[in-house]
Structures are given as structure tokens and as C-alpha cells.
JSON list of C-alpha atoms in Angstrom, two decimals:
[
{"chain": "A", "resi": 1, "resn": "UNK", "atom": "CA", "xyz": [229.09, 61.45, 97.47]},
{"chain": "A", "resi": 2, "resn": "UNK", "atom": "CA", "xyz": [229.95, 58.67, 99.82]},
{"chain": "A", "resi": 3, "resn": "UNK", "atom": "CA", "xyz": [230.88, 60.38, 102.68]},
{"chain": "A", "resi": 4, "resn": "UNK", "atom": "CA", "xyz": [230.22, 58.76, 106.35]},
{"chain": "A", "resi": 5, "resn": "UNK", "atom": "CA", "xyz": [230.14, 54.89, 106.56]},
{"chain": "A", "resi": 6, "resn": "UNK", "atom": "CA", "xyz": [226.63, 52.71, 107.62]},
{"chain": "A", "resi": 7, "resn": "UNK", "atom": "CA", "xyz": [226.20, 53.21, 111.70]},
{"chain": "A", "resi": 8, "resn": "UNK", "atom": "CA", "xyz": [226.46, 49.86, 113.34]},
{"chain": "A", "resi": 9, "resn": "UNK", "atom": "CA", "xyz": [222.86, 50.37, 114.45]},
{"chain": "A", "resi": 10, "resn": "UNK", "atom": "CA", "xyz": [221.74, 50.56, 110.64]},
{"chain": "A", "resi": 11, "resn": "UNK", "atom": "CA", "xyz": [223.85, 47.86, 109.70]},
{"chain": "A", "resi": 12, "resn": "UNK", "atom": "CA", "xyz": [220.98, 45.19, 109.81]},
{"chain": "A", "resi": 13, "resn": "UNK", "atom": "CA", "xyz": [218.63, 47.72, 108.17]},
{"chain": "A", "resi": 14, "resn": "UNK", "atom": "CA", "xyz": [221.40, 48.02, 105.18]},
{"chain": "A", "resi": 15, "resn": "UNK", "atom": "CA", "xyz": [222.05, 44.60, 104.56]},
{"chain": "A", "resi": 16, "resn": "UNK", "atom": "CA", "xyz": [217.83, 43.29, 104.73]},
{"chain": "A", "resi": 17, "resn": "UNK", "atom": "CA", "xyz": [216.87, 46.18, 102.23]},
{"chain": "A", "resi": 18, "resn": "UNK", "atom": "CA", "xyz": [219.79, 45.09, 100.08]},
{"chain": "A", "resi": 19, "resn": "UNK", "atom": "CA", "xyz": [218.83, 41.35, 100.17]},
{"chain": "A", "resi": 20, "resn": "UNK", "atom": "CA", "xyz": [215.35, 42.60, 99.49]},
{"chain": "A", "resi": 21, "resn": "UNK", "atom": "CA", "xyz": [216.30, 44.68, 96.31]},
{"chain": "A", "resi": 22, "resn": "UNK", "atom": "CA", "xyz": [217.95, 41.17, 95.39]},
{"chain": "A", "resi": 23, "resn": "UNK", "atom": "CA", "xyz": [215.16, 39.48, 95.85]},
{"chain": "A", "resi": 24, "resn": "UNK", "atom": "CA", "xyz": [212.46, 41.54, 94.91]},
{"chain": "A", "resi": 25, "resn": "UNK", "atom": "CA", "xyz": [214.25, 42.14, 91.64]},
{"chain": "A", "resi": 26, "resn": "UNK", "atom": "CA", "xyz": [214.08, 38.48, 90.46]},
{"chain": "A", "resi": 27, "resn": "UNK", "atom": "CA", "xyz": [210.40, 38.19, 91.65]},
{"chain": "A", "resi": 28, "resn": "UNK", "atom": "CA", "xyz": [209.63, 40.99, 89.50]},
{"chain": "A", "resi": 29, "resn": "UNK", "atom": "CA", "xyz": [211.48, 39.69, 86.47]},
{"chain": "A", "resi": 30, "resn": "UNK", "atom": "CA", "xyz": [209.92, 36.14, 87.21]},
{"chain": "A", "resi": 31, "resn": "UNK", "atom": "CA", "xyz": [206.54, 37.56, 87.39]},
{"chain": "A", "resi": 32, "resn": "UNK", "atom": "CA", "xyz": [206.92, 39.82, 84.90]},
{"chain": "A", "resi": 33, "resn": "UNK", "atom": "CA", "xyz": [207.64, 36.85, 82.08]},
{"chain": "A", "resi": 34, "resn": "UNK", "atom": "CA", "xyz": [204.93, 34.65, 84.21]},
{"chain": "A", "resi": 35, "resn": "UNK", "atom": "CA", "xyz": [202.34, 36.80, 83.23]},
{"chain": "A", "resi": 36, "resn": "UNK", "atom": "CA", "xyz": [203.31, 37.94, 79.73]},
{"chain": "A", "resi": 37, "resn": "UNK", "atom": "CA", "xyz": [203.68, 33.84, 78.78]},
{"chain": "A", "resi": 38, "resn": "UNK", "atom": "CA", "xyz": [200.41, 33.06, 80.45]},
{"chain": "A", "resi": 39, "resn": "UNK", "atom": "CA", "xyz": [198.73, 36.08, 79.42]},
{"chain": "A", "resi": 40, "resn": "UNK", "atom": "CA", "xyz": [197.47, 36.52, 83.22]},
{"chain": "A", "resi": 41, "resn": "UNK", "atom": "CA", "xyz": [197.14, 40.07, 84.43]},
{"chain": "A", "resi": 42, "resn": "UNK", "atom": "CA", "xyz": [197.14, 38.88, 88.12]},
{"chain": "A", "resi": 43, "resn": "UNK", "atom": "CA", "xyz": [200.74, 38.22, 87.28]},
{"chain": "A", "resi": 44, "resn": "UNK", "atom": "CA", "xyz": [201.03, 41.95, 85.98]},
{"chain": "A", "resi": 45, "resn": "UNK", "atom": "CA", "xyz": [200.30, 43.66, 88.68]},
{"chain": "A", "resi": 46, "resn": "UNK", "atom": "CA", "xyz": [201.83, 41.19, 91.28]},
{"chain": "A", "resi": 47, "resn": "UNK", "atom": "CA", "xyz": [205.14, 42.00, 89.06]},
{"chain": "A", "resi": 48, "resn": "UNK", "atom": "CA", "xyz": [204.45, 46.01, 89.48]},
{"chain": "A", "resi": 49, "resn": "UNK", "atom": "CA", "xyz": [203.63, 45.38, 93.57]},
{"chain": "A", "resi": 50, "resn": "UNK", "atom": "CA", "xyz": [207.00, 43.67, 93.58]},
{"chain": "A", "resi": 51, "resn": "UNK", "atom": "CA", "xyz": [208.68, 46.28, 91.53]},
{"chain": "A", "resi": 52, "resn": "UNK", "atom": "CA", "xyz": [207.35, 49.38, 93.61]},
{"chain": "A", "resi": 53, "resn": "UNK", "atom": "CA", "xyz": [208.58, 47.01, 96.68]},
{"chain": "A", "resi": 54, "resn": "UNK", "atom": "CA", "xyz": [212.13, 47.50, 95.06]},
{"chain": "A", "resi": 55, "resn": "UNK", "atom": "CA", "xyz": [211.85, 51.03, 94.54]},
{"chain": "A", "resi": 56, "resn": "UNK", "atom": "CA", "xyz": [210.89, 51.64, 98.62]},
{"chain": "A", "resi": 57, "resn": "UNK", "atom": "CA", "xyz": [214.17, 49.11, 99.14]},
{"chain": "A", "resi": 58, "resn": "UNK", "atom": "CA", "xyz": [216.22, 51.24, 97.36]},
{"chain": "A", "resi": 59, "resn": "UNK", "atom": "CA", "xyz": [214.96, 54.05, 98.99]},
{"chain": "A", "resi": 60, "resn": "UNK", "atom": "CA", "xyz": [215.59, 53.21, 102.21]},
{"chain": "A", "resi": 61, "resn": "UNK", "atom": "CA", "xyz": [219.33, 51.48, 101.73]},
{"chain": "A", "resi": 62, "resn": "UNK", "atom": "CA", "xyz": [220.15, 54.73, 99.93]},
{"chain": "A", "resi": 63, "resn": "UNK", "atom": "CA", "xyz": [219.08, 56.72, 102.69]},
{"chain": "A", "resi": 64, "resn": "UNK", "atom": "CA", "xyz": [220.83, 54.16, 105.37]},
{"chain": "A", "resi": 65, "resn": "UNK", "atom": "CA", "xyz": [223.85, 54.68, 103.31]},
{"chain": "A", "resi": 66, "resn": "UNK", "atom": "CA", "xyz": [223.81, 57.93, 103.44]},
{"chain": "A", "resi": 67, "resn": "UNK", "atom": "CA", "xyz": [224.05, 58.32, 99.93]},
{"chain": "A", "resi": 68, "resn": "UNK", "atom": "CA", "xyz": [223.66, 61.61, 98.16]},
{"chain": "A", "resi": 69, "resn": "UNK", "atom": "CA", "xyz": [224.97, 63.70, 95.20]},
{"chain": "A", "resi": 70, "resn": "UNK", "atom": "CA", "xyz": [226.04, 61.00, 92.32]},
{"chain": "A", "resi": 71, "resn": "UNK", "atom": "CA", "xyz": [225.46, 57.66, 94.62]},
{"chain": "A", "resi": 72, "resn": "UNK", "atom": "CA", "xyz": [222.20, 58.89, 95.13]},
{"chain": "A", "resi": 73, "resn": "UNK", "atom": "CA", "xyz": [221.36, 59.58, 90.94]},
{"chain": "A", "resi": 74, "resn": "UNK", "atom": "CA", "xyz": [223.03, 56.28, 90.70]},
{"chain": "A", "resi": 75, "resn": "UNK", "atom": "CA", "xyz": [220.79, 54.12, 92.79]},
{"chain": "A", "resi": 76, "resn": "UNK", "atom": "CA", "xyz": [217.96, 55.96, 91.16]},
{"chain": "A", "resi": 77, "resn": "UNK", "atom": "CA", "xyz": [218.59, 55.09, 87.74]},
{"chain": "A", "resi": 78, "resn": "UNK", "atom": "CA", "xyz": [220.14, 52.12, 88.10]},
{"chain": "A", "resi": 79, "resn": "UNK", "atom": "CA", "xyz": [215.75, 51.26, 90.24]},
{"chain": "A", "resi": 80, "resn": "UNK", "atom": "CA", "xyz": [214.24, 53.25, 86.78]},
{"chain": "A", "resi": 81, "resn": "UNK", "atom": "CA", "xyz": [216.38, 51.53, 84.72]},
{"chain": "A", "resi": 82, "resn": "UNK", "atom": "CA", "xyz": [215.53, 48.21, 85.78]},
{"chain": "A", "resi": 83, "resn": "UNK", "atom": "CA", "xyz": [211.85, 48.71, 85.37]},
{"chain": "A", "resi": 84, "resn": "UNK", "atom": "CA", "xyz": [211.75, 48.31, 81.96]},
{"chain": "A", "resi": 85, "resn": "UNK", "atom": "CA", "xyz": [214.60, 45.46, 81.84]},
{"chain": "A", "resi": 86, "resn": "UNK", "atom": "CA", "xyz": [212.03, 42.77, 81.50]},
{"chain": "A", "resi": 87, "resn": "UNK", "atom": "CA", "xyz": [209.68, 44.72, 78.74]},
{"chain": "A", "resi": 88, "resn": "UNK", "atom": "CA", "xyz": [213.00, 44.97, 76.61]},
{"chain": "A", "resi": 89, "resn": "UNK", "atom": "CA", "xyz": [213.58, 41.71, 77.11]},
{"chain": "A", "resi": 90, "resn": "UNK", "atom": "CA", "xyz": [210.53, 40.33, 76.62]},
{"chain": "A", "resi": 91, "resn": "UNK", "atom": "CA", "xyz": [210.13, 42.02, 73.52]},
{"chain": "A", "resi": 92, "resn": "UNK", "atom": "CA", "xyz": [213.70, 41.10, 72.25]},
{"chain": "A", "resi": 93, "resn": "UNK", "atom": "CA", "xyz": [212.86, 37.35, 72.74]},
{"chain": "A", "resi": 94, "resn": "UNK", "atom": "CA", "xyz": [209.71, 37.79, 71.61]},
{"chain": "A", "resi": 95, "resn": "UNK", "atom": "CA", "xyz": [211.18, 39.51, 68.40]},
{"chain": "A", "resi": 96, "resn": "UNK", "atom": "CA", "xyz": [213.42, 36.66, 67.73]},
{"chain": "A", "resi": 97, "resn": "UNK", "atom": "CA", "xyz": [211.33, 33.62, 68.23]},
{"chain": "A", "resi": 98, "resn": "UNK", "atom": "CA", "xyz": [208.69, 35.15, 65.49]},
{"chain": "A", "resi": 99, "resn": "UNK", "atom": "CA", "xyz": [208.75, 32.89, 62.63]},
{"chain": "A", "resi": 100, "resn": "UNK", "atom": "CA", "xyz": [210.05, 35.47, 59.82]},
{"chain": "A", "resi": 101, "resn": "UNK", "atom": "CA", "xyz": [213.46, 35.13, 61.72]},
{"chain": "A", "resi": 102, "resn": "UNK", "atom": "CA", "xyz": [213.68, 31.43, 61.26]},
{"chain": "A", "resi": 103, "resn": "UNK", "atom": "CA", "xyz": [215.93, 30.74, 58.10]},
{"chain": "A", "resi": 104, "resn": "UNK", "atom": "CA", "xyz": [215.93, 27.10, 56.68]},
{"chain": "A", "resi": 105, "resn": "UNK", "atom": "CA", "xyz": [219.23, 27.55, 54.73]},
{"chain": "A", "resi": 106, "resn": "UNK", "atom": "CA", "xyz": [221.43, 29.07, 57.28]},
{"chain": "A", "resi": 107, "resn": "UNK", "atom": "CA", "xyz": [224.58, 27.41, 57.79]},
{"chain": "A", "resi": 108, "resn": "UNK", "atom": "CA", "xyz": [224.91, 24.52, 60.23]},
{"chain": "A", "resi": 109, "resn": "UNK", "atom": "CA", "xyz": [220.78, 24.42, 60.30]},
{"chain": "A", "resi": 110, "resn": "UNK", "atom": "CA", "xyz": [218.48, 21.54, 60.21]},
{"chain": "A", "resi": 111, "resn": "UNK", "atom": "CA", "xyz": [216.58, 20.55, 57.17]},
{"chain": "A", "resi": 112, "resn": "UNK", "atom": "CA", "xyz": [213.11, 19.18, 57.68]}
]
């Protein structure tokens, strides 16, 4: 539970990490699709290093916060949660674009 607000001292320190977790978290998503479209595993593990940089971030803004109880599960599986947010995606789009999904006679489609 949310119980005593950010010190003014930690203020700074709350609102870097949570421009970081921001930031961090579109670098790893970028990265992530980077490497999987160029097949570079460079790009991999620059994606994980970015992604474990999140999971410190959110580590240290929830403890700045001073959140515990169900803020505390919250920011932790909201961090989990996005870790695999770019393999579902990727795989979704990836899914998708194969060519047994492309139907010739669907409604509306081009006709080559």
C-alpha cells in the first residue's frame, strides 16, 4: 500500500528512474525487433542488457516510492510482464505476415 509520499530529497531519484523505465523500455522493444529482423544476436543481448536495466529502474523507483504490499506486486508484474511483450509480438506479426494467411479472394482485396 501507498502509504507515505516521495521525500523531496528522493524526488529527483523518482522522476530519473521513471524516465529511465520509459526509456529503457522502448530501447528494449527497439532492439528486441532490431535483432530478430536482422537476425543479429549482438542485438539480443543488447535488448536483455537494456531489459535487466529496466528491471534495476523499477527497483529502485519502487523502493523510492515506498511502495509495498499490492503497489509493490504491481510494479513487479507489470517489469515480468513486459519482458515477454516483444516475443508475443514478434511472434503475432510474424504469424500473420506468413504466406498461408494471405487470401486472394477476400473481400475488398487486390487481384494480381
Amino acid at each position: 500500500m501507498l502509504i507515505e509520499p516521495v521525500a523531496l530529497s528522493d524526488f529527483f531519484l523518482s522522476f530519473f528512474t521513471a524516465a529511465s523505465i520509459i526509456l529503457l523500455a522502448t530501447l528494449y522493444a527497439a532492439l528486441f525487433a532490431w535483432g530478430k529482423a536482422s537476425g543479429r544476436r549482438s542485438l539480443g543481448i543488447a535488448a536483455w542488457l537494456c531489459y535487466l536495466a529496466l528491471l534495476v529502474c523499477v527497483a529502485i523507483f519502487s523502493y523510492v516510492n515506498h511502495f509495498s504490499g499490492y503497489w509493490l506486486a504491481l510494479s513487479l508484474l507489470m517489469a515480468l510482464g513486459y519482458g515477454w511483450m516483444p516475443r508475443f509480438i514478434w511472434r503475432l506479426c510474424a504469424a500473420t505476415h506468413q504466406p498461408d494467411h494471405h487470401h486472394p479472394h477476400q473481400p475488398g482485396g487486390h487481384h494480381e
